[in-house]
Tab-separated table of C-alpha atoms in Angstrom:
chain	number	residue	atom	x	y	z
A	1	MET	CA	-19.767	-5.987	-18.386
A	2	GLY	CA	-22.890	-4.833	-20.241
A	3	GLY	CA	-25.219	-7.179	-22.117
A	4	TRP	CA	-27.762	-6.484	-19.405
A	5	ASP	CA	-30.569	-8.410	-21.141
A	6	ALA	CA	-28.591	-10.262	-23.830
A	7	ASP	CA	-29.013	-13.967	-24.571
A	8	GLY	CA	-31.533	-14.734	-21.838
A	9	LYS	CA	-29.976	-12.888	-18.897
A	10	GLY	CA	-32.545	-12.010	-16.228
A	11	PRO	CA	-32.741	-8.563	-14.608
A	12	SER	CA	-30.595	-7.821	-11.568
A	13	VAL	CA	-31.309	-5.276	-8.847
A	14	TRP	CA	-28.835	-2.900	-10.495
A	15	ASP	CA	-30.713	-3.091	-13.803
A	16	THR	CA	-33.932	-2.166	-12.009
A	17	PHE	CA	-32.292	0.524	-9.877
A	18	THR	CA	-30.547	2.311	-12.757
A	19	HIS	CA	-33.578	2.127	-15.056
A	20	GLN	CA	-35.731	3.858	-12.449
A	21	GLY	CA	-33.682	7.065	-12.789
A	22	GLY	CA	-34.081	9.700	-10.112
A	23	GLU	CA	-30.399	10.745	-10.108
A	24	ARG	CA	-29.424	7.953	-7.745
A	25	VAL	CA	-26.586	7.210	-10.153
A	26	PHE	CA	-24.342	9.892	-11.693
A	27	LYS	CA	-26.232	11.471	-14.630
A	28	ASN	CA	-28.733	8.560	-14.480
A	29	GLN	CA	-26.163	6.341	-16.210
A	30	THR	CA	-26.797	2.599	-16.459
A	31	GLY	CA	-24.672	-0.515	-16.800
A	32	ASP	CA	-26.630	-1.678	-19.856
A	33	VAL	CA	-23.547	-1.661	-22.092
A	34	ALA	CA	-20.775	-0.468	-19.727
A	35	CYS	CA	-17.339	-1.505	-21.017
A	36	GLY	CA	-19.032	-4.087	-23.243
A	37	SER	CA	-17.126	-7.098	-21.949
A	38	TYR	CA	-20.027	-9.402	-22.758
A	39	THR	CA	-19.298	-8.962	-26.465
A	40	LEU	CA	-15.659	-7.843	-26.248
A	41	TRP	CA	-14.046	-10.583	-24.165
A	42	GLU	CA	-11.354	-11.142	-26.838
A	43	GLU	CA	-10.319	-7.489	-26.428
A	44	ASP	CA	-10.192	-7.900	-22.652
A	45	LEU	CA	-7.978	-10.939	-23.046
A	46	LYS	CA	-5.558	-8.891	-25.170
A	47	CYS	CA	-5.346	-6.341	-22.332
A	48	ILE	CA	-4.739	-9.087	-19.775
A	49	LYS	CA	-1.945	-10.549	-21.910
A	50	GLN	CA	-0.476	-7.100	-22.549
A	51	LEU	CA	-0.094	-6.641	-18.784
A	52	GLY	CA	1.341	-10.140	-18.382
A	53	LEU	CA	-1.067	-11.008	-15.572
A	54	THR	CA	-0.537	-14.345	-13.826
A	55	HIS	CA	-4.092	-14.365	-12.410
A	56	TYR	CA	-7.338	-12.579	-13.234
A	57	ARG	CA	-10.273	-11.972	-10.936
A	58	PHE	CA	-13.751	-11.638	-12.377
A	59	SER	CA	-17.297	-11.971	-11.094
A	60	LEU	CA	-20.128	-14.162	-12.291
A	61	SER	CA	-23.525	-12.583	-12.862
A	62	TRP	CA	-26.024	-14.696	-10.931
A	63	SER	CA	-28.912	-13.625	-13.183
A	64	ARG	CA	-26.935	-14.346	-16.372
A	65	LEU	CA	-26.558	-17.955	-15.294
A	66	LEU	CA	-29.887	-18.380	-13.468
A	67	PRO	CA	-32.267	-15.675	-14.790
A	68	ASP	CA	-34.759	-15.976	-11.919
A	69	GLY	CA	-32.069	-16.793	-9.345
A	70	THR	CA	-33.007	-20.481	-9.110
A	71	THR	CA	-31.752	-23.594	-10.855
A	72	GLY	CA	-35.276	-24.065	-12.236
A	73	PHE	CA	-33.988	-22.558	-15.475
A	74	ILE	CA	-30.321	-22.501	-16.471
A	75	ASN	CA	-29.251	-20.052	-19.168
A	76	GLN	CA	-26.840	-22.113	-21.287
A	77	LYS	CA	-25.558	-19.047	-23.170
A	78	GLY	CA	-24.456	-17.577	-19.859
A	79	VAL	CA	-22.684	-20.834	-18.988
A	80	ASP	CA	-20.983	-20.834	-22.410
A	81	TYR	CA	-19.791	-17.256	-21.941
A	82	TYR	CA	-18.093	-17.953	-18.613
A	83	ASN	CA	-16.711	-21.288	-19.835
A	84	LYS	CA	-14.982	-19.426	-22.652
A	85	ILE	CA	-13.459	-16.870	-20.255
A	86	ILE	CA	-12.180	-19.593	-17.920
A	87	ASP	CA	-10.834	-21.764	-20.751
A	88	ASP	CA	-9.138	-18.828	-22.499
A	89	LEU	CA	-7.455	-17.738	-19.266
A	90	ILE	CA	-6.153	-21.224	-18.514
A	91	THR	CA	-4.956	-21.711	-22.111
A	92	ASN	CA	-2.905	-18.538	-21.683
A	93	GLY	CA	-1.432	-19.621	-18.349
A	94	ILE	CA	-3.596	-17.243	-16.278
A	95	THR	CA	-5.270	-18.426	-13.078
A	96	PRO	CA	-8.964	-17.465	-12.768
A	97	ILE	CA	-10.162	-16.138	-9.406
A	98	VAL	CA	-13.939	-16.155	-9.462
A	99	THR	CA	-16.397	-14.170	-7.353
A	100	LEU	CA	-19.855	-15.718	-7.119
A	101	TYR	CA	-21.745	-12.585	-6.105
A	102	HIS	CA	-20.779	-8.949	-6.683
A	103	PHE	CA	-23.792	-6.850	-5.562
A	104	ASP	CA	-26.053	-7.801	-8.516
A	105	LEU	CA	-28.792	-9.905	-6.915
A	106	PRO	CA	-31.368	-11.333	-9.339
A	107	GLN	CA	-34.388	-9.025	-9.126
A	108	SER	CA	-36.721	-11.979	-8.599
A	109	LEU	CA	-34.909	-12.839	-5.345
A	110	GLU	CA	-34.931	-9.218	-4.175
A	111	ASP	CA	-38.697	-9.283	-4.743
A	112	GLN	CA	-38.835	-12.100	-2.178
A	113	GLY	CA	-36.943	-10.077	0.441
A	114	GLY	CA	-33.371	-10.239	-0.845
A	115	TRP	CA	-30.667	-10.352	1.830
A	116	LEU	CA	-33.183	-9.369	4.520
A	117	SER	CA	-34.869	-12.752	4.141
A	118	GLU	CA	-33.418	-15.951	5.537
A	119	ALA	CA	-34.661	-17.743	2.417
A	120	ILE	CA	-31.740	-16.168	0.520
A	121	ILE	CA	-29.293	-18.487	2.320
A	122	ASP	CA	-30.678	-21.560	0.585
A	123	SER	CA	-30.950	-19.751	-2.769
A	124	PHE	CA	-27.325	-18.644	-2.586
A	125	ASP	CA	-26.095	-22.091	-1.586
A	126	LYS	CA	-27.912	-23.712	-4.531
A	127	TYR	CA	-26.485	-21.099	-6.923
A	128	ALA	CA	-22.978	-21.608	-5.512
A	129	GLN	CA	-23.215	-25.391	-5.816
A	130	PHE	CA	-24.346	-24.972	-9.428
A	131	CYS	CA	-21.220	-22.855	-10.092
A	132	PHE	CA	-18.891	-25.279	-8.307
A	133	ARG	CA	-20.366	-28.143	-10.316
A	134	THR	CA	-20.202	-26.246	-13.623
A	135	PHE	CA	-16.845	-24.455	-13.367
A	136	GLY	CA	-15.029	-25.976	-10.387
A	137	ASP	CA	-13.104	-28.525	-12.441
A	138	ARG	CA	-11.029	-25.529	-13.642
A	139	VAL	CA	-11.605	-22.778	-11.050
A	140	LYS	CA	-9.663	-23.392	-7.838
A	141	GLN	CA	-9.957	-20.018	-6.112
A	142	TRP	CA	-13.437	-18.836	-5.205
A	143	LEU	CA	-14.801	-15.768	-3.458
A	144	THR	CA	-18.380	-16.187	-2.297
A	145	ILE	CA	-19.433	-12.560	-1.745
A	146	ASN	CA	-17.775	-9.288	-2.679
A	147	GLU	CA	-17.546	-6.765	0.175
A	148	PRO	CA	-20.516	-7.989	2.224
A	149	ASN	CA	-19.759	-5.318	4.849
A	150	LEU	CA	-20.242	-2.529	2.282
A	151	LEU	CA	-23.227	-4.256	0.699
A	152	ALA	CA	-25.071	-4.567	4.020
A	153	ALA	CA	-24.453	-0.887	4.863
A	154	PHE	CA	-25.120	0.639	1.438
A	155	ALA	CA	-27.909	-1.584	0.121
A	156	TYR	CA	-29.912	-2.409	3.230
A	157	ASP	CA	-29.097	0.303	5.770
A	158	SER	CA	-28.517	3.664	4.051
A	159	GLY	CA	-30.278	2.548	0.848
A	160	ILE	CA	-27.843	4.278	-1.524
A	161	PHE	CA	-27.453	0.941	-3.385
A	162	PRO	CA	-30.397	-1.132	-4.635
A	163	PRO	CA	-33.005	-1.948	-3.541
A	164	GLY	CA	-32.718	1.713	-2.504
A	165	VAL	CA	-34.900	1.576	0.605
A	166	PRO	CA	-33.256	3.021	3.753
A	167	ARG	CA	-33.610	0.902	6.893
A	168	ILE	CA	-31.280	2.891	9.126
A	169	GLY	CA	-29.912	0.986	12.106
A	170	THR	CA	-31.720	-2.284	11.393
A	171	GLY	CA	-31.449	-3.365	7.740
A	172	GLY	CA	-27.662	-3.526	7.646
A	173	TYR	CA	-27.454	-5.844	10.636
A	174	GLN	CA	-30.157	-8.144	9.294
A	175	ALA	CA	-28.557	-8.364	5.847
A	176	ALA	CA	-25.098	-8.939	7.342
A	177	HIS	CA	-26.485	-11.798	9.447
A	178	ASN	CA	-27.808	-13.569	6.342
A	179	LEU	CA	-24.692	-12.784	4.260
A	180	ILE	CA	-22.460	-14.425	6.883
A	181	LYS	CA	-24.703	-17.496	7.145
A	182	ALA	CA	-24.982	-17.808	3.359
A	183	HIS	CA	-21.204	-17.654	3.018
A	184	ALA	CA	-20.706	-20.272	5.740
A	185	ARG	CA	-23.299	-22.628	4.268
A	186	THR	CA	-21.647	-22.347	0.861
A	187	TRP	CA	-18.170	-23.011	2.288
A	188	HIS	CA	-19.513	-26.180	3.924
A	189	SER	CA	-21.143	-27.272	0.663
A	190	TYR	CA	-17.815	-26.895	-1.123
A	191	ASP	CA	-16.021	-28.677	1.704
A	192	SER	CA	-18.486	-31.592	1.766
A	193	PHE	CA	-19.237	-32.136	-1.910
A	194	PHE	CA	-16.478	-30.599	-4.063
A	195	ARG	CA	-13.196	-30.064	-2.242
A	196	LYS	CA	-11.934	-33.642	-2.330
A	197	GLU	CA	-12.200	-33.859	-6.104
A	198	GLN	CA	-11.662	-30.220	-7.126
A	199	LYS	CA	-9.035	-29.285	-4.507
A	200	GLY	CA	-9.950	-25.585	-4.513
A	201	MET	CA	-10.203	-22.842	-1.906
A	202	VAL	CA	-13.112	-20.638	-0.827
A	203	SER	CA	-13.229	-17.315	1.021
A	204	MET	CA	-15.130	-14.012	1.145
A	205	ALA	CA	-13.740	-10.618	0.024
A	206	LEU	CA	-13.963	-8.059	2.838
A	207	PHE	CA	-13.639	-4.313	2.328
A	208	ALA	CA	-11.295	-2.612	4.797
A	209	GLY	CA	-9.730	0.789	5.139
A	210	TRP	CA	-7.091	1.544	7.750
A	211	LEU	CA	-8.268	3.768	10.606
A	212	GLU	CA	-6.004	5.854	12.839
A	213	PRO	CA	-6.913	7.942	15.895
A	214	ALA	CA	-7.434	11.615	14.963
A	215	ASP	CA	-5.445	12.559	18.057
A	216	PRO	CA	-2.856	9.841	18.744
A	217	ASN	CA	-2.494	11.123	22.331
A	218	SER	CA	-6.223	10.849	23.062
A	219	LEU	CA	-7.273	7.580	24.679
A	220	ALA	CA	-10.875	8.227	23.525
A	221	ASP	CA	-9.726	8.537	19.883
A	222	GLN	CA	-7.472	5.472	20.180
A	223	GLU	CA	-10.421	3.428	21.416
A	224	ALA	CA	-12.684	4.954	18.745
A	225	ALA	CA	-10.242	3.927	15.976
A	226	GLN	CA	-10.199	0.347	17.274
A	227	ARG	CA	-14.011	0.358	17.535
A	228	ALA	CA	-14.282	1.600	13.955
A	229	ILE	CA	-12.045	-1.253	12.726
A	230	THR	CA	-14.077	-3.713	14.782
A	231	PHE	CA	-17.425	-2.487	13.443
A	232	HIS	CA	-16.391	-2.561	9.773
A	233	LEU	CA	-13.888	-5.444	9.499
A	234	ASP	CA	-13.903	-7.674	12.594
A	235	TYR	CA	-17.703	-7.670	12.590
A	236	PHE	CA	-17.495	-10.029	9.574
A	237	ALA	CA	-14.018	-11.493	10.005
A	238	LYS	CA	-14.243	-12.598	13.653
A	239	PRO	CA	-17.250	-14.901	13.139
A	240	ILE	CA	-15.663	-16.484	10.059
A	241	PHE	CA	-12.031	-16.754	11.161
A	242	ILE	CA	-12.158	-16.998	14.977
A	243	ASP	CA	-15.227	-18.227	16.819
A	244	GLY	CA	-18.466	-17.952	14.823
A	245	ASP	CA	-19.755	-14.910	16.684
A	246	TYR	CA	-19.732	-11.121	16.474
A	247	PRO	CA	-17.166	-9.087	18.456
A	248	GLU	CA	-18.218	-8.395	22.050
A	249	VAL	CA	-17.967	-4.626	21.605
A	250	VAL	CA	-20.402	-4.739	18.679
A	251	LYS	CA	-22.883	-6.899	20.598
A	252	SER	CA	-22.729	-4.832	23.790
A	253	ARG	CA	-22.882	-1.431	22.100
A	254	VAL	CA	-25.764	-2.241	19.761
A	255	ALA	CA	-27.679	-3.878	22.628
A	256	ALA	CA	-27.165	-0.886	24.945
A	257	MET	CA	-28.064	1.643	22.255
A	258	SER	CA	-31.145	-0.388	21.242
A	259	GLN	CA	-32.352	-0.476	24.846
A	260	ARG	CA	-31.820	3.271	25.145
A	261	GLN	CA	-33.869	3.787	21.976
A	262	GLY	CA	-36.767	1.741	23.344
A	263	TYR	CA	-36.310	-1.443	21.305
A	264	PRO	CA	-37.502	-4.600	23.122
A	265	SER	CA	-34.285	-6.399	22.125
A	266	SER	CA	-31.008	-5.642	20.367
A	267	ARG	CA	-31.195	-4.526	16.726
A	268	LEU	CA	-28.250	-6.888	16.144
A	269	PRO	CA	-29.522	-10.440	15.534
A	270	GLU	CA	-27.925	-13.286	17.480
A	271	PHE	CA	-26.377	-16.472	16.156
A	272	THR	CA	-27.508	-19.713	17.776
A	273	GLU	CA	-24.828	-22.014	19.224
A	274	GLU	CA	-25.354	-24.310	16.250
A	275	GLU	CA	-24.905	-21.415	13.807
A	276	LYS	CA	-21.699	-20.322	15.553
A	277	LYS	CA	-20.256	-23.808	15.028
A	278	MET	CA	-21.312	-23.706	11.373
A	279	ILE	CA	-19.751	-20.248	10.770
A	280	LYS	CA	-16.435	-20.703	12.598
A	281	GLY	CA	-13.477	-21.465	10.330
A	282	THR	CA	-15.260	-21.059	6.990
A	283	ALA	CA	-12.447	-19.458	4.959
A	284	ASP	CA	-9.372	-20.971	3.341
A	285	PHE	CA	-7.542	-17.637	3.031
A	286	PHE	CA	-8.156	-14.012	4.056
A	287	ALA	CA	-9.319	-11.883	1.104
A	288	VAL	CA	-9.230	-8.134	1.699
A	289	GLN	CA	-9.929	-5.070	-0.472
A	290	TYR	CA	-8.078	-1.904	0.517
A	291	TYR	CA	-8.201	1.520	-1.087
A	292	THR	CA	-7.580	4.186	1.512
A	293	SER	CA	-7.435	5.290	5.150
A	294	ARG	CA	-9.183	7.736	7.456
A	295	VAL	CA	-8.635	9.226	10.907
A	296	VAL	CA	-11.220	8.554	13.595
A	297	LYS	CA	-12.635	10.626	16.408
A	298	ASP	CA	-14.750	9.491	19.308
A	299	LYS	CA	-18.259	10.921	18.944
A	300	GLU	CA	-20.798	10.273	21.650
A	301	ASN	CA	-24.301	9.521	20.360
A	302	LYS	CA	-25.959	11.972	22.738
A	303	ASP	CA	-29.312	12.013	20.956
A	304	GLY	CA	-29.574	8.227	20.612
A	305	ALA	CA	-29.733	8.522	16.813
A	306	LEU	CA	-30.065	5.381	14.704
A	307	GLY	CA	-27.185	4.348	12.464
A	308	LEU	CA	-24.123	2.138	12.190
A	309	LEU	CA	-21.666	4.976	12.938
A	310	GLN	CA	-23.927	6.108	15.769
A	311	ASP	CA	-23.794	2.615	17.313
A	312	ALA	CA	-19.984	2.645	17.083
A	313	GLU	CA	-19.968	6.272	18.337
A	314	VAL	CA	-17.282	7.338	15.901
A	315	GLU	CA	-16.804	9.791	13.080
A	316	PHE	CA	-14.053	9.544	10.500
A	317	PHE	CA	-12.516	11.917	8.004
A	318	PRO	CA	-9.320	12.302	5.987
A	319	ASP	CA	-6.161	13.964	7.220
A	320	PRO	CA	-6.037	17.323	5.375
A	321	SER	CA	-2.416	16.698	4.364
A	322	TRP	CA	-3.293	13.613	2.289
A	323	GLU	CA	-3.508	13.833	-1.523
A	324	CYS	CA	-6.662	12.455	-3.087
A	325	VAL	CA	-8.836	11.882	-6.129
A	326	GLU	CA	-12.533	11.479	-5.305
A	327	TRP	CA	-12.801	9.448	-2.071
A	328	VAL	CA	-9.417	7.712	-2.368
A	329	TYR	CA	-6.616	9.341	-0.393
A	330	ILE	CA	-3.015	8.309	-1.011
A	331	VAL	CA	-2.110	6.612	2.268
A	332	PRO	CA	0.195	3.765	1.216
A	333	TRP	CA	1.336	2.970	4.749
A	334	GLY	CA	-2.296	2.223	5.634
A	335	ILE	CA	-2.230	-1.028	3.700
A	336	ARG	CA	0.874	-2.214	5.551
A	337	LYS	CA	-0.744	-1.452	8.926
A	338	LEU	CA	-3.922	-3.224	7.845
A	339	LEU	CA	-2.020	-6.338	6.758
A	340	LYS	CA	-0.125	-6.409	10.068
A	341	TYR	CA	-3.427	-6.068	11.932
A	342	ILE	CA	-4.915	-9.007	10.002
A	343	LYS	CA	-1.781	-11.094	10.652
A	344	ASP	CA	-1.841	-10.376	14.399
A	345	THR	CA	-5.614	-10.651	14.879
A	346	TYR	CA	-6.385	-13.646	12.663
A	347	ASN	CA	-3.538	-16.092	13.364
A	348	ASN	CA	-1.258	-15.143	10.468
A	349	PRO	CA	-3.521	-16.294	7.622
A	350	VAL	CA	-2.627	-16.496	3.955
A	351	ILE	CA	-3.804	-13.115	2.623
A	352	TYR	CA	-5.031	-12.214	-0.859
A	353	ILE	CA	-5.502	-8.528	-1.716
A	354	THR	CA	-8.358	-8.976	-4.174
A	355	GLU	CA	-8.864	-5.259	-4.904
A	356	ASN	CA	-6.699	-2.170	-4.600
A	357	GLY	CA	-6.791	0.841	-6.873
A	358	PHE	CA	-6.974	4.563	-7.498
A	359	PRO	CA	-9.151	6.619	-9.855
A	360	GLN	CA	-7.723	8.660	-12.729
A	361	GLY	CA	-8.395	12.323	-11.956
A	362	ASP	CA	-8.434	13.560	-15.558
A	363	PRO	CA	-10.602	11.296	-17.758
A	364	MET	CA	-9.272	12.978	-20.906
A	365	SER	CA	-5.631	12.113	-20.181
A	366	LEU	CA	-3.812	8.787	-20.374
A	367	GLU	CA	-0.996	10.194	-18.212
A	368	ASP	CA	-2.157	9.034	-14.781
A	369	THR	CA	0.969	9.972	-12.812
A	370	GLN	CA	-0.922	10.326	-9.522
A	371	ARG	CA	-2.327	6.808	-9.863
A	372	TRP	CA	1.072	5.341	-10.609
A	373	LYS	CA	2.441	7.142	-7.537
A	374	TYR	CA	-0.311	5.465	-5.477
A	375	LEU	CA	0.307	2.010	-6.968
A	376	ARG	CA	4.107	2.260	-6.790
A	377	GLN	CA	4.053	3.369	-3.154
A	378	THR	CA	1.497	0.669	-2.337
A	379	ILE	CA	3.716	-2.035	-3.853
A	380	GLN	CA	6.658	-0.701	-1.796
A	381	GLU	CA	4.557	-1.036	1.357
A	382	LEU	CA	3.516	-4.577	0.409
A	383	PHE	CA	7.193	-5.469	0.063
A	384	LYS	CA	7.826	-4.123	3.599
A	385	ALA	CA	4.820	-6.061	4.908
A	386	ILE	CA	6.207	-9.309	3.464
A	387	GLN	CA	9.901	-8.761	4.269
A	388	LEU	CA	9.787	-6.875	7.574
A	389	ASP	CA	6.408	-7.794	9.107
A	390	LYS	CA	6.449	-11.385	7.765
A	391	VAL	CA	2.879	-11.042	6.509
A	392	ASN	CA	1.788	-14.110	4.537
A	393	LEU	CA	0.649	-12.176	1.439
A	394	LYS	CA	0.247	-14.426	-1.606
A	395	MET	CA	-1.763	-12.414	-4.143
A	396	TYR	CA	-2.397	-8.852	-5.257
A	397	CYS	CA	-5.064	-7.649	-7.709
A	398	VAL	CA	-5.411	-4.087	-8.992
A	399	TRP	CA	-8.931	-2.742	-9.430
A	400	SER	CA	-9.533	-2.697	-12.268
A	401	LEU	CA	-8.523	-3.949	-15.688
A	402	LEU	CA	-10.869	-1.521	-17.496
A	403	ASP	CA	-12.734	1.671	-16.777
A	404	ASN	CA	-16.246	0.467	-16.015
A	405	PHE	CA	-19.588	1.244	-14.394
A	406	GLU	CA	-18.618	2.204	-10.839
A	407	TRP	CA	-21.956	1.773	-9.063
A	408	THR	CA	-23.532	5.115	-8.080
A	409	GLN	CA	-20.577	6.958	-9.629
A	410	GLY	CA	-21.476	5.557	-13.054
A	411	TYR	CA	-18.736	6.339	-15.589
A	412	ASN	CA	-17.547	9.405	-13.709
A	413	SER	CA	-15.064	7.315	-11.717
A	414	ARG	CA	-12.261	5.680	-13.737
A	415	PHE	CA	-10.319	2.948	-11.980
A	416	GLY	CA	-9.193	1.029	-15.091
A	417	LEU	CA	-5.595	0.392	-16.098
A	418	PHE	CA	-7.084	0.624	-19.602
A	419	HIS	CA	-9.098	3.653	-20.680
A	420	VAL	CA	-12.489	2.933	-22.236
A	421	ASP	CA	-14.223	5.494	-24.448
A	422	PHE	CA	-17.865	5.131	-23.389
A	423	GLU	CA	-19.018	7.444	-26.188
A	424	ASP	CA	-17.627	5.129	-28.881
A	425	PRO	CA	-19.880	2.114	-29.628
A	426	ALA	CA	-16.724	0.018	-30.213
A	427	ARG	CA	-15.601	0.735	-26.611
A	428	PRO	CA	-11.883	0.850	-27.537
A	429	ARG	CA	-9.421	-0.068	-24.790
A	430	VAL	CA	-6.242	2.073	-24.561
A	431	PRO	CA	-3.607	1.606	-21.831
A	432	TYR	CA	-3.043	4.399	-19.327
A	433	ALA	CA	0.616	5.130	-18.484
A	434	SER	CA	0.164	3.167	-15.232
A	435	ALA	CA	-0.720	0.018	-17.211
A	436	LYS	CA	2.696	0.119	-18.886
A	437	GLU	CA	4.444	0.678	-15.559
A	438	TYR	CA	2.452	-2.104	-13.879
A	439	ALA	CA	3.342	-4.470	-16.729
A	440	LYS	CA	7.032	-3.786	-15.964
A	441	VAL	CA	6.485	-4.682	-12.299
A	442	ILE	CA	4.890	-7.983	-13.340
A	443	ARG	CA	7.650	-8.676	-15.860
A	444	ASN	CA	10.385	-7.965	-13.268
A	445	ASN	CA	8.387	-9.582	-10.439
A	446	GLY	CA	8.812	-6.391	-8.405
A	447	LEU	CA	9.820	-2.743	-8.430
A	448	GLU	CA	13.393	-1.787	-9.099
A	449	GLY	CA	14.930	-0.716	-5.785
A	450	HIS	CA	12.134	-2.115	-3.555
A	451	LEU	CA	12.586	0.003	-0.436
């Protein structure tokens, strides 16, 4: 997006993190300007119209709207910017899907403990209510938090995302606990104060890969694959969609490992009975973000090492036969299996795929044949999921419209359907070959010769 300090925007944790240097981001790149969407929205809209999109997902910057994270000061220029995006989309017949929080916590709130502090729950709820009040007359599809399962692991456990302080084996669980409660509180606020008049829907966007046993004939690997799914998807989805509490296998394993490591109690916090009631059923659809798959092997934690994978006692890796660019392996059948799993485990919910994409291997070329292969095969699998598995899939979003700042990968990782020249101050947008092919799919409402 860029405009990191333009027109009264406050600093976010990513501004602080990237400005500190230290090679934590590829070539010490920053998101200060990025693809320049803050000043080039009209160009973005042209790209959206060129594709023929029926809906467009974007994220609000908390610190652009509320520079210190609180409603004590509202940045009107930030409000105006997002109002224009929403109004322009609707004028052009495009439905906005809006994410409230996409990893960029206001720095002032991180200074008070961030997602490790329970105080964040109230701060997030007040921010969300401000957004519902300000934009909810036109926005009907909301995502509270983008990939909270990745955020908890990367930002507060391993520390590879800001604030950049590793808290292996403890921080991720604490952050996840507050992320789930913040989401639930916000859903209830929408339900109590806004739903009747605005008639919108609220969910949370969960990251999920598909995980297969490394040896399909090994019972240990079969169980490890299920554990891996439970620890990275069900850990968030079960409380929200089923019963307000963590999966039993997560609770028992973390408790047993904690005891073995000499902790007085489990490193996994517990929800009170009241909290479980508050959390249960706080999503109006199931939003999932799939990129790739891995195979999983059982790996006993003999040394009692700290870590999320160590608690699950699994290791995962790609099948050597799979094609890939960077960390994304082309495993189109994985998305179909994942959708079937969600259908069977979570009472056949309405599903939105809110991110799915593949990086362009050669940044100098607009001919991204490998990416189009990935997207085309993925769309074929989605068709099978709908037609054969009767999955209730209602939306699909490619990540992303433009090449942009891809977190610790900086500008080295290009997921955009439109190429952006980051060396050119004008940040020109040029369609990759896959953009033209994807536009045909939208125009025809499907691939030719689906199966």
